[in-house]
Short mmCIF file of C-alpha atoms in Angstrom, two decimals:
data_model
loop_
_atom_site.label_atom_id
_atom_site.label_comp_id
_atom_site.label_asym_id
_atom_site.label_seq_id
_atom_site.Cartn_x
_atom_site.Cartn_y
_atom_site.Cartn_z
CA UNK A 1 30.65 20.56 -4.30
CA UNK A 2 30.92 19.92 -0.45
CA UNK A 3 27.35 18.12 0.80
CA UNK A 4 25.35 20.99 2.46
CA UNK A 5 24.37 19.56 6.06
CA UNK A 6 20.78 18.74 5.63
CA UNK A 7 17.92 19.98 8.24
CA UNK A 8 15.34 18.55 10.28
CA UNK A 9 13.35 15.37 8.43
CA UNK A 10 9.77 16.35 7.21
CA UNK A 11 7.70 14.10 5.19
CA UNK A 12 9.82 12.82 2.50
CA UNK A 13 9.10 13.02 -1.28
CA UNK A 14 8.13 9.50 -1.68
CA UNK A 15 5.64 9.79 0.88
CA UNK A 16 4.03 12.88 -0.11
CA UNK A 17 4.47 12.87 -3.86
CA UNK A 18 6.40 16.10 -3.70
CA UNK A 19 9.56 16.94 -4.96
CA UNK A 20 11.94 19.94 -4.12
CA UNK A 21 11.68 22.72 -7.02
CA UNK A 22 14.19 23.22 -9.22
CA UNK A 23 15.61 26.86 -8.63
CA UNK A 24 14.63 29.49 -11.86
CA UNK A 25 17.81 29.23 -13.47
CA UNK A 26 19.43 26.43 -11.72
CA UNK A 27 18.27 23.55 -14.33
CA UNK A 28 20.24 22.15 -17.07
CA UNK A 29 19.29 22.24 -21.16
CA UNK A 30 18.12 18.91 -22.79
CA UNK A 31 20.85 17.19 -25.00
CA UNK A 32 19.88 18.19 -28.08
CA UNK A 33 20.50 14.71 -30.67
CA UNK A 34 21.25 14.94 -34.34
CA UNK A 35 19.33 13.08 -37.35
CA UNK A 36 22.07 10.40 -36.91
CA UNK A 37 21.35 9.66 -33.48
CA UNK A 38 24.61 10.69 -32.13
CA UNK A 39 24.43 13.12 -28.92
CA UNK A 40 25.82 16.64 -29.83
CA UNK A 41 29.55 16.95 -27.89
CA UNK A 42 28.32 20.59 -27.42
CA UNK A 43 25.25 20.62 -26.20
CA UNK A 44 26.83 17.55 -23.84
CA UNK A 45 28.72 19.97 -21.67
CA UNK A 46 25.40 21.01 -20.24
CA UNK A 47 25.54 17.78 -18.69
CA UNK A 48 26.42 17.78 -14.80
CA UNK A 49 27.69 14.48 -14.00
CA UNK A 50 29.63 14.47 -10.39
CA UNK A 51 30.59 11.14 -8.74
CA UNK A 52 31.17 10.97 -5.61
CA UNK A 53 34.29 9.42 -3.90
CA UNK A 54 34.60 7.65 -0.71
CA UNK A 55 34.77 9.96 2.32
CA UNK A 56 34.87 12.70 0.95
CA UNK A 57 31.61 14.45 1.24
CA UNK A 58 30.94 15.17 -2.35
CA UNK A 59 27.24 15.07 -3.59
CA UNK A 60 26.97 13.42 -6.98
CA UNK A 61 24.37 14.38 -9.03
CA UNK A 62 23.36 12.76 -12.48
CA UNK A 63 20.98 15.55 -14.34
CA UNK A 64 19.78 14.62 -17.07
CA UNK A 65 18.62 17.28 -19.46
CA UNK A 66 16.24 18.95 -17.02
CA UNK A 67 14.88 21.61 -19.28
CA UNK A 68 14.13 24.83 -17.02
CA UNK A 69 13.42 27.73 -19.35
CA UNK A 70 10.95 28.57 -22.50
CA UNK A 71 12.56 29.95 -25.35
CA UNK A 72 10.55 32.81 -26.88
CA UNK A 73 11.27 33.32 -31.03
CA UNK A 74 12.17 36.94 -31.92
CA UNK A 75 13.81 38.53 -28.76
CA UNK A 76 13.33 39.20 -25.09
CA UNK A 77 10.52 41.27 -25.39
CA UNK A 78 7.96 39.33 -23.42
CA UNK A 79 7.26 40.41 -19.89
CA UNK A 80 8.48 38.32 -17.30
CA UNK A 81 5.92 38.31 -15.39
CA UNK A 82 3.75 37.45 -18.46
CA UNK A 83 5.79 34.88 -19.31
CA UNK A 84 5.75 33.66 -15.81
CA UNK A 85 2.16 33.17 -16.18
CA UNK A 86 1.73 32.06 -19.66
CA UNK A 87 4.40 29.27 -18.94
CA UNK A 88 2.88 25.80 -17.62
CA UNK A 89 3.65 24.77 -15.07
CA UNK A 90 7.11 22.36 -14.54
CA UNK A 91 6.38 19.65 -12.52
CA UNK A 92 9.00 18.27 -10.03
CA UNK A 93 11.49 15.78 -11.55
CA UNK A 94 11.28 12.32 -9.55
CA UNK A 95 14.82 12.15 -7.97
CA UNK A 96 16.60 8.45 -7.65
CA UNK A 97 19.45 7.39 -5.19
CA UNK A 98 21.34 4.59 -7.07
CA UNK A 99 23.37 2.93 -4.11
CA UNK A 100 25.86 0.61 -6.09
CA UNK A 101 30.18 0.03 -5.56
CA UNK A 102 30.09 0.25 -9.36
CA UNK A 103 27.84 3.73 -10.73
CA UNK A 104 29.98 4.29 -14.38
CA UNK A 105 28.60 0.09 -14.71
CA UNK A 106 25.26 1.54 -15.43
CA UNK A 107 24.45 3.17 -18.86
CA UNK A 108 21.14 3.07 -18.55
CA UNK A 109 20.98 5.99 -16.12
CA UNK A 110 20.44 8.99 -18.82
CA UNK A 111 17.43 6.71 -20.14
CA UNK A 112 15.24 7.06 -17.27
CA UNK A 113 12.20 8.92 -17.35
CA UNK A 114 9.25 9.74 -15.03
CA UNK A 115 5.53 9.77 -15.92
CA UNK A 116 5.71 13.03 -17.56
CA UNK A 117 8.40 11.90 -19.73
CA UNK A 118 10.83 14.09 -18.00
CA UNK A 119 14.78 13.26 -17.00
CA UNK A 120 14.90 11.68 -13.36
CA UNK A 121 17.59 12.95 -11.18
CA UNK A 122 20.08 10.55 -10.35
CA UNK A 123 22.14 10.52 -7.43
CA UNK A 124 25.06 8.03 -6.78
CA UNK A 125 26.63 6.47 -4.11
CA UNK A 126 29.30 3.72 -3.55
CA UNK A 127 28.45 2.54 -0.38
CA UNK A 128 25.91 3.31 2.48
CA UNK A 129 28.46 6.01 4.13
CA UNK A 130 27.69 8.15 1.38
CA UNK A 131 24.16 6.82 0.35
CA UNK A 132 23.55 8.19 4.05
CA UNK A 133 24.67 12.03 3.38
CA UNK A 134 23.26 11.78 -0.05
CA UNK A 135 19.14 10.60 1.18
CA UNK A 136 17.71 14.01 1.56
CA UNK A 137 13.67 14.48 1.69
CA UNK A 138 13.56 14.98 -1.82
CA UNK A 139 14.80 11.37 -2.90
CA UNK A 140 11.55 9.64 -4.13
CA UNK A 141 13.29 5.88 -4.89
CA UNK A 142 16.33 4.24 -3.75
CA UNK A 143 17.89 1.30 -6.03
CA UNK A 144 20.22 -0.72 -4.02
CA UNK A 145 22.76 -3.14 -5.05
CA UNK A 146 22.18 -6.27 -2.92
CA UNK A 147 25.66 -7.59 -3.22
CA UNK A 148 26.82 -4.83 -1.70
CA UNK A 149 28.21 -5.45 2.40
CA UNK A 150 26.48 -4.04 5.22
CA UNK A 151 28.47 -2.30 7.80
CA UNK A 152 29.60 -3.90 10.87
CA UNK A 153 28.42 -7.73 9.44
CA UNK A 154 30.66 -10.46 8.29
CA UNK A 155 30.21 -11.90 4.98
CA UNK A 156 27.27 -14.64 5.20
CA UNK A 157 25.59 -13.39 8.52
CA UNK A 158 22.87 -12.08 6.62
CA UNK A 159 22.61 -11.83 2.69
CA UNK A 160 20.03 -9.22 3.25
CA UNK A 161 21.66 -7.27 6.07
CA UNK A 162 22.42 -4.24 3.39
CA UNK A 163 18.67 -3.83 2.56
CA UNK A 164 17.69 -4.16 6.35
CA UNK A 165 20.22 -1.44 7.20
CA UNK A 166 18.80 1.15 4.34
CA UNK A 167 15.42 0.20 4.97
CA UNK A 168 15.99 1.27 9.14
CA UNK A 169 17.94 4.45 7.35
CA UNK A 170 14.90 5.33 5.28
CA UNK A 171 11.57 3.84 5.99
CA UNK A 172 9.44 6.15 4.59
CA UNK A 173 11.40 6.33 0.87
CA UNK A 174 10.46 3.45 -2.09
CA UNK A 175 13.69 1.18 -2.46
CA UNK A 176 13.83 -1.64 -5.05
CA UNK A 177 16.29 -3.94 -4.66
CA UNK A 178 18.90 -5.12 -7.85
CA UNK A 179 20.26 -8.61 -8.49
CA UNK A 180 21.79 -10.85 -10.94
CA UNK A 181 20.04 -13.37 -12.95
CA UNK A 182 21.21 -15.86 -11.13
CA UNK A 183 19.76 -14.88 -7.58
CA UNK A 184 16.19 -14.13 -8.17
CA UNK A 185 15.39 -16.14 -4.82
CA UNK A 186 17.32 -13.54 -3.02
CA UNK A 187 15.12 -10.34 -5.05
CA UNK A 188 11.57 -11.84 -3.96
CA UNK A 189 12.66 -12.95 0.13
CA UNK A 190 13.68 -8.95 -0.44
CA UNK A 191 10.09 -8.29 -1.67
CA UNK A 192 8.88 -9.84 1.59
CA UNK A 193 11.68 -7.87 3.82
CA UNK A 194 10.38 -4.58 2.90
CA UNK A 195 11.59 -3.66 -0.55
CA UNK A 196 8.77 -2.44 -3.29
CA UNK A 197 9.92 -4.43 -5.99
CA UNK A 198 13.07 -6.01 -6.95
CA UNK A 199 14.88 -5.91 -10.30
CA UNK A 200 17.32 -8.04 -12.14
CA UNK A 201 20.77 -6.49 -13.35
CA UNK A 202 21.35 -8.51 -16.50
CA UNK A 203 17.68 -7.91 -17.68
CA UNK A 204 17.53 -4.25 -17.19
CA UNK A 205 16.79 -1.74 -19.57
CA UNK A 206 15.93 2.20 -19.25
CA UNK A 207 12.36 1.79 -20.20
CA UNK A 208 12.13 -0.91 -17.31
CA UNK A 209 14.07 0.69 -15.09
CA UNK A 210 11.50 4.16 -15.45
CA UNK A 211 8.74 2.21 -14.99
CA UNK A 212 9.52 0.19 -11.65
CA UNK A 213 11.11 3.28 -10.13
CA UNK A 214 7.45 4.92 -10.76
CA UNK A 215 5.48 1.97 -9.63
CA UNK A 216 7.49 1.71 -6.68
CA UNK A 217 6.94 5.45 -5.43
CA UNK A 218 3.42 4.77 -6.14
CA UNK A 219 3.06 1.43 -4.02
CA UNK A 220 5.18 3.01 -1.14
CA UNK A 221 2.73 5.97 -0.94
CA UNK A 222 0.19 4.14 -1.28
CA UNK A 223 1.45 1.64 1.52
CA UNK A 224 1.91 4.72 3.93
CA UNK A 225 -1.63 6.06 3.60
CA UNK A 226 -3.10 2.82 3.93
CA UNK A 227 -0.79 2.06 6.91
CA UNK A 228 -1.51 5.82 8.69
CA UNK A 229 -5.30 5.10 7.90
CA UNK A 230 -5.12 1.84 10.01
CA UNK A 231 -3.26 3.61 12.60
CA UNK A 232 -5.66 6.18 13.05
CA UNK A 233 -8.14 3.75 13.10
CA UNK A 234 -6.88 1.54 15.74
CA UNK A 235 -5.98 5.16 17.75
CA UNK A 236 -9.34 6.39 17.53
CA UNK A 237 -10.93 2.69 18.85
CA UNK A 238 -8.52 2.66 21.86
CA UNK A 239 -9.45 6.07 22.16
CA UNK A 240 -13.53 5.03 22.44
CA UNK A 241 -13.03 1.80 24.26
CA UNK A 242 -11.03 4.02 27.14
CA UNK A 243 -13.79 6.80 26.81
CA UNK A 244 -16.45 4.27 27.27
CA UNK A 245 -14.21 2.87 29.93
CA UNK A 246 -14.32 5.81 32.09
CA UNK A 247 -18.11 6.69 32.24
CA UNK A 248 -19.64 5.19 35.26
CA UNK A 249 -21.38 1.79 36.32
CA UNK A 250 -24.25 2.81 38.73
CA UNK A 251 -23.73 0.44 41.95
CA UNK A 252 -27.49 0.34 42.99
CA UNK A 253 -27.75 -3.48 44.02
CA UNK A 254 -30.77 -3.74 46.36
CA UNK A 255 -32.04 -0.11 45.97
CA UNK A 256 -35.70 -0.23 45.00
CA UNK A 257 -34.72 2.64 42.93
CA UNK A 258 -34.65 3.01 39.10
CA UNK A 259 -32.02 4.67 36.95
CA UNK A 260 -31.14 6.54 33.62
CA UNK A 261 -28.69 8.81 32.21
CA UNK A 262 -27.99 10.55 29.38
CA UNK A 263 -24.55 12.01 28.24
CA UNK A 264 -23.40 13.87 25.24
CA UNK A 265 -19.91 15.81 25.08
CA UNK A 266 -19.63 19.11 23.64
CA UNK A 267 -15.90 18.02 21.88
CA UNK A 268 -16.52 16.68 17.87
CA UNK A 269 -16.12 13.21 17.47
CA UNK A 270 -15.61 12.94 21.52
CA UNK A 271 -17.08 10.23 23.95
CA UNK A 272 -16.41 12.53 27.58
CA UNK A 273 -16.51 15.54 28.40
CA UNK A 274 -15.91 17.58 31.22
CA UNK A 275 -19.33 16.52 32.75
CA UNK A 276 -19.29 13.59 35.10
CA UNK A 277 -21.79 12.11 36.90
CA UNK A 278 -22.15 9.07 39.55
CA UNK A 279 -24.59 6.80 41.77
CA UNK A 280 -23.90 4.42 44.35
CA UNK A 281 -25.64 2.68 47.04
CA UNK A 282 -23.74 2.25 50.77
CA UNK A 283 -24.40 -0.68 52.75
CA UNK A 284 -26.78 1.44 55.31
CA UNK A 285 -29.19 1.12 52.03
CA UNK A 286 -28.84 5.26 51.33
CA UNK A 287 -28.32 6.09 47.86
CA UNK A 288 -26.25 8.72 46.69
CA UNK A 289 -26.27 10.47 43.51
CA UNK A 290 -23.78 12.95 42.10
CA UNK A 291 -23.70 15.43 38.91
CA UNK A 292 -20.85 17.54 38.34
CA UNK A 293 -19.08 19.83 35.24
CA UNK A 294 -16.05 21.30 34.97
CA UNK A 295 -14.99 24.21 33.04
CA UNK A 296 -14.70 23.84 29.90
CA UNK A 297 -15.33 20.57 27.60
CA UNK A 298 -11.60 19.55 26.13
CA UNK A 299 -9.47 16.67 26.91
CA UNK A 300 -7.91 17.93 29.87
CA UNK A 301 -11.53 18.53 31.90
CA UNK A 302 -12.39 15.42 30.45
CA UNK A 303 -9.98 13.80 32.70
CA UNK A 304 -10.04 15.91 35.58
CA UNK A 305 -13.07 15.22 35.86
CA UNK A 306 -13.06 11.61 35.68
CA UNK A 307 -10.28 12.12 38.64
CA UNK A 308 -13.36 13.91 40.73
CA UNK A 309 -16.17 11.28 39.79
CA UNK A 310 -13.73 8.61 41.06
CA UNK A 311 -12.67 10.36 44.20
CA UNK A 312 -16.70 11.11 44.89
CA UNK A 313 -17.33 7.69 44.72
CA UNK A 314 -14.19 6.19 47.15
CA UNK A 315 -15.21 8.81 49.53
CA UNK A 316 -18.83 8.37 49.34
CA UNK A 317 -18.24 4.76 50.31
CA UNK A 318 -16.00 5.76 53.03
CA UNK A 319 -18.80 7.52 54.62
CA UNK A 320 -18.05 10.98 54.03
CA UNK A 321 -21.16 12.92 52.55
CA UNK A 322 -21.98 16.51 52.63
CA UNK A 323 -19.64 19.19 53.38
CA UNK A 324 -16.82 16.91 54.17
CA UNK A 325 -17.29 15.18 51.15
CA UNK A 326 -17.27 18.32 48.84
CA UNK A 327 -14.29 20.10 51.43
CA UNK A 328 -11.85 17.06 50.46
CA UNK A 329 -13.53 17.05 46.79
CA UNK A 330 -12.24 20.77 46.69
CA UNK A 331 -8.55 19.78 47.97
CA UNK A 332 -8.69 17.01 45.04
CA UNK A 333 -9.28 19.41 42.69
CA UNK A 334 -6.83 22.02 43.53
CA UNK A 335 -4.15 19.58 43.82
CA UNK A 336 -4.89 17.86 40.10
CA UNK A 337 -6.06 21.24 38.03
CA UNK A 338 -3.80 22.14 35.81
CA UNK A 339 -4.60 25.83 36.10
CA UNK A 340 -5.73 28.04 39.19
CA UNK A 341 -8.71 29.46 37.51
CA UNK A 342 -10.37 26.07 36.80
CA UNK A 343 -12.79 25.27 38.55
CA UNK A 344 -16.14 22.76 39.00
CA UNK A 345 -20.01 22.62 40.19
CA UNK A 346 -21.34 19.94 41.81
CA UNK A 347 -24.70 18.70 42.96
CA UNK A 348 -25.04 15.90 45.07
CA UNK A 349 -28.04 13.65 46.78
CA UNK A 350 -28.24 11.39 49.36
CA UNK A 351 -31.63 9.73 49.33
CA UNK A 352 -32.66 7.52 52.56
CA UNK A 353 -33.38 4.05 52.73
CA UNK A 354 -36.86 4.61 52.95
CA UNK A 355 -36.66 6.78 49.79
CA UNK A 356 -38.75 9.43 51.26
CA UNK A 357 -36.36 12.22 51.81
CA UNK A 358 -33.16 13.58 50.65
CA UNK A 359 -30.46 15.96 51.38
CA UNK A 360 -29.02 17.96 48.76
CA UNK A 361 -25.77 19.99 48.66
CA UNK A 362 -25.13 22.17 45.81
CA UNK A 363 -21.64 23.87 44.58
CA UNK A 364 -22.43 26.65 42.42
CA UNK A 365 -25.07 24.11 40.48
CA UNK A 366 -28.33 24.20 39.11
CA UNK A 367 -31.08 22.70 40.74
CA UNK A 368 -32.43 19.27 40.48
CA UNK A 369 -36.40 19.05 39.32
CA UNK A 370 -38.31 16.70 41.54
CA UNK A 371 -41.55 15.66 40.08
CA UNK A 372 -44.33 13.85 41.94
CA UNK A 373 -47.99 12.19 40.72
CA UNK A 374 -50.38 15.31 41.08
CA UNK A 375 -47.64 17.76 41.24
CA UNK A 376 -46.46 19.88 38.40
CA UNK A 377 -42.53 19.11 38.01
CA UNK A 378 -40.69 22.14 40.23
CA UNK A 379 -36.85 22.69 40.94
CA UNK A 380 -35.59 22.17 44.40
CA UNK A 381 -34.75 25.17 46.79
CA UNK A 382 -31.81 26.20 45.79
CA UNK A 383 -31.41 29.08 48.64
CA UNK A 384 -28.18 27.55 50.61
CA UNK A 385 -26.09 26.79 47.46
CA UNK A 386 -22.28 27.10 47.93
CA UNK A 387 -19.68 28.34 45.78
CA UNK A 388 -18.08 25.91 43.41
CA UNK A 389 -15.21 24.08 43.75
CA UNK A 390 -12.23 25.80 43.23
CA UNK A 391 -13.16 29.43 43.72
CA UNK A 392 -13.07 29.94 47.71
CA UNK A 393 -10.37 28.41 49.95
CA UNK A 394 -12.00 27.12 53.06
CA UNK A 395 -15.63 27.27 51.93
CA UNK A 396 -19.02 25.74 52.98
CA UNK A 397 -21.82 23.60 51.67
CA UNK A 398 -24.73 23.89 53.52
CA UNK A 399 -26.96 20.47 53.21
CA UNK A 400 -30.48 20.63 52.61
CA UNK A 401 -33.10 18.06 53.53
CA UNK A 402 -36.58 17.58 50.98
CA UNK A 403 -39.42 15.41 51.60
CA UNK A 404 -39.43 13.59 48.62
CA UNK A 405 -42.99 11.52 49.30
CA UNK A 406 -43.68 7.70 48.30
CA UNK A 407 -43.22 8.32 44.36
CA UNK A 408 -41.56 10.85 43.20
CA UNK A 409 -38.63 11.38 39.70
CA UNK A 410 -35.54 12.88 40.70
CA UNK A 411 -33.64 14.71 37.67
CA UNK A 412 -30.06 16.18 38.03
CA UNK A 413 -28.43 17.26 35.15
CA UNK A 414 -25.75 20.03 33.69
CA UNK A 415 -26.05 23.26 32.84
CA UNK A 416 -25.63 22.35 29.36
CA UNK A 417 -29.28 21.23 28.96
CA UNK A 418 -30.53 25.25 29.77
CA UNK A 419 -28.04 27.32 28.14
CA UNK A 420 -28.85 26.62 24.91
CA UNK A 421 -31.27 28.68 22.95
CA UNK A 422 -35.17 28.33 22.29
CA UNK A 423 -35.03 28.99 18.53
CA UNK A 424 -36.53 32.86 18.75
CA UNK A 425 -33.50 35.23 18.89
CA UNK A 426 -30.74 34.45 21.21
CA UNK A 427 -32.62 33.71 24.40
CA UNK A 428 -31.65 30.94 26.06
CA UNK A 429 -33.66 28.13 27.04
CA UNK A 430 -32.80 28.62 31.01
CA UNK A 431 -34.18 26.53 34.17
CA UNK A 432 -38.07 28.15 33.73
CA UNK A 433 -37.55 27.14 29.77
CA UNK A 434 -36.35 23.43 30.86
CA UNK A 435 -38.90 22.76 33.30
CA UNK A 436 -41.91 23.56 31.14
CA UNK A 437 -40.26 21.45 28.33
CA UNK A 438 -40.35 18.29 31.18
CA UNK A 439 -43.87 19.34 32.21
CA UNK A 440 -45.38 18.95 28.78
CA UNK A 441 -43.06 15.34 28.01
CA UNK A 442 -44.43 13.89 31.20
CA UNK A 443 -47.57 15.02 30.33
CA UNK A 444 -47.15 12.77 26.99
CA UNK A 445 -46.68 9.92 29.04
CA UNK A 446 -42.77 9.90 29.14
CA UNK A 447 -40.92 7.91 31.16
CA UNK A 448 -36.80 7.52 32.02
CA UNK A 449 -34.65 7.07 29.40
CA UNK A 450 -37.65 7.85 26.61
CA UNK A 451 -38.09 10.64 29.14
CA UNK A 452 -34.39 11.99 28.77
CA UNK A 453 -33.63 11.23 25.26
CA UNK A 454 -37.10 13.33 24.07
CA UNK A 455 -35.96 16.17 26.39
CA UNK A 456 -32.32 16.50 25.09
CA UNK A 457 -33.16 16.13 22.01
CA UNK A 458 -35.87 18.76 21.84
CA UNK A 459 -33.16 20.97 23.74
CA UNK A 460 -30.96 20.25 20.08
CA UNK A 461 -33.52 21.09 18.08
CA UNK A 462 -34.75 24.68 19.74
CA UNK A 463 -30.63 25.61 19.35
CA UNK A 464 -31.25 24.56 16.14
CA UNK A 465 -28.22 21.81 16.16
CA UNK A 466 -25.81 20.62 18.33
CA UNK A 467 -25.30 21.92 21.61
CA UNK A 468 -21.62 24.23 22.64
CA UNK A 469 -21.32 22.75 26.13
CA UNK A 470 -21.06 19.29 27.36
CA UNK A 471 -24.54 17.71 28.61
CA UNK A 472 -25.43 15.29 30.96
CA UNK A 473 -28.72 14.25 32.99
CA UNK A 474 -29.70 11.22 35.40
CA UNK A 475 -32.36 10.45 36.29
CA UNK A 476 -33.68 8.29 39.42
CA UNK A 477 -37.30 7.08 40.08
CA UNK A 478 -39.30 5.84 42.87
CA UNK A 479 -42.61 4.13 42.54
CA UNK A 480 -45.07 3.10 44.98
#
């Protein structure tokens, strides 16, 4: 029967412990053997043996008594589809792809059983030409000849070459490797090559045979999960130590100023988000301060805006602030979005070297809440904010100056912290919400980062769990 040209590669049986069903009808009837022990000749013409010949394409297939139906005493009378469900259920036969120059050499074949003391397939090839068309995604175990010669290689280049070219031709299938008595030195260095187990020729023995080809689909699958386990693993650590890499280093050297941040991302199991967030001190001794979000919280605003945090800060040292600053932020954006409609807010600070005032730009932000000894905590005027980035070609960002005192706590943060709800209904928490919550922490005595953690989490805990959106807050504080 010509080979039918397989399809794409999926997961093959040996990996995933599953086995292509046998088609209702398709199987073949169990040799049935009389008291004397010799095979009945009739009952052996259900037995499909095809070898296959050099180039010539044909699949060879070595069933063994697969039995397929259930035989019900006294007539057809049974439903089918009673049948269908009163029959157990047949599990896949493990399938075997002997690879040797020799197949009639091996009697053993119609001994071989698998765990459930079912017939395993058997397919045979002479050489690796034909082993190739004949390794489809249901072969479980491959049993290769070692003797045999590798294409392309001279005799005594490599006495392993043939197991190095099957295991590049199937490295997710099981493949023990056969020897002679004589060469067990050569079976174990194949051991260490790659090979599951190797077995010797002159020892071998059906029972043997059944029982390495089982163990040796075991150990491969067990070999893949443990190796895609430690993949993942080492993924999702490169993964956190580039996450971690990308959140910012506040450059405040010389700034008399003190400063904390909080940051959780909306994404499971993520270390960024699309919030970003930035301070940096210029040589003229201002300090500038910068909280942003984009829309959104997956990967993609993750990194864009990573792209704008980075671009704030080389243009903040530059010397650009205010609506320059956010004008070429804008331009950044459009050019590295990968979608017209995204777009991002932005709030940023500029605090003078005397730390008593401030000018604030906003871009479709909230507020930040100032706080001050004797004053109740309060937003800032948020009258002159500007459109976000993104939205409005050409727009404007009106700067707005604050008197800011001799101590004073600056908060900026994302509008993740107020849209979450306050545990009665679905009202949300909101700006009026958030600044009473600060009012009554400060009033406890709370201070930076005790400050922030006590105030995001009581945010969690009034949604009653984890927040949808992306949250981040800094603070910066000023003492007399």
């Amino acid at each position: 029967m010509p080979v039918p040209v397989p399809g794409p590669r999926t997961t093959p049986a040996a990996e995933s412990g599953q086995a292509r069903p046998v088609s209702p009808g398709g199987g073949r009837r169990q040799a049935r053997t009389p008291p004397d022990g010799a095979p009945d000749e009739s009952a052996m013409e259900n037995h499909e043996t095809t070898t296959a010949r050099p180039g010539d394409g044909a699949r060879a297939d070595v069933l063994t008594g697969t039995r397929t139906g259930v035989h019900a005493e006294g007539g057809d009378d049974t439903c089918p589809e009673a049948a269908a469900e009163a029959a157990p259920a047949v599990p896949a036969p493990l399938t075997l792809l002997l690879i040797e120059d020799d197949p009639g050499g091996f009697p053993i074949v119609p001994d071989l059983l698998d765990r459930s003391g079912g017939p395993v397939r058997v397919r045979t090839a002479r050489n690796l030409t034909e082993a190739e068309r004949l390794l489809t995604d249901d072969v479980h175990c491959i049993l290769l000849d070692l003797a045999l010669p590798a294409p392309g290689r001279a005799d005594g280049d490599d006495e392993l070459a043939v197991l190095r070219h099957v295991l590049a031709l199937a490295p997710r299938h099981a493949v023990l490797a056969l020897t002679s008595a004589g060469d067990a030195e050569r079976g174990a260095e194949a051991v260490a090559v790659g090979a599951q187990d190797y077995l010797l020729r002159d020892e071998l023995d059906g029972r043997l045979l059944s029982r390495a080809i089982r163990y040796a689909v075991e150990r491969k699958r067990s070999d893949s999960a443990e190796r895609r386990l430690a993949e993942g693993r080492l993924h999702a650590q490169e993964n956190a130590r580039l996450e971690r890499g990308l959140l910012p280093t506040p450059l405040l050297d010389g700034a008399s100023l003190r400063f904390a941040a909080r940051y959780r991302p909306g994404r499971s199991r993520a270390l960024l988000g699309g919030d970003f967030y930035d301070v940096v001190r210029t040589p003229d001794g201002t300090v500038h301060a910068m909280i942003g979000d984009v829309c959104g919280h997956g990967p993609d605003e993750a990194a864009l805006g990573v792209e704008l945090r980075i671009a704030w800060r080389a243009l903040t040292l530059a010397g650009l602030c205010g609506d320059r600053l956010l004008g070429t932020l804008q331009e950044v954006l459009e050019h590295e979005r990968s979608d017209d409609e995204i777009f991002a807010t932005l709030c940023t600070v500029d605090i003078a070297p005397d730390g008593r005032r401030a000018g604030v730009c906003l871009a479709g932000h909230p507020a930040p809440l100032v706080t001050a000894p004797g004053r109740p905590a309060r937003l800032l005027p948020y009258d002159s904010n500007g459109p976000a980035l993104g939205l409005l070609p050409n727009a404007r960002w009106p700067r707005t100056q604050v008197e800011l005192g001799a101590e004073w706590s600056l908060m900026l943060y994302t509008d993740g912290l107020i849209e979450g709800y306050t545990g009665e209904g679905r009202e949300r928490l909101g700006e009026d919400g958030m600044v009473e919550l600060v009012r009554r922490r400060l009033s406890e005595g709370l201070r930076g980062e005790e400050l922030l953690r006590e105030t995001v989490n009581e945010v969690r805990a009034l949604n009653g769990g984890e927040l949808a959106d992306d949250v981040a807050v800094v603070l910066l504080d000023r003492t007399a």
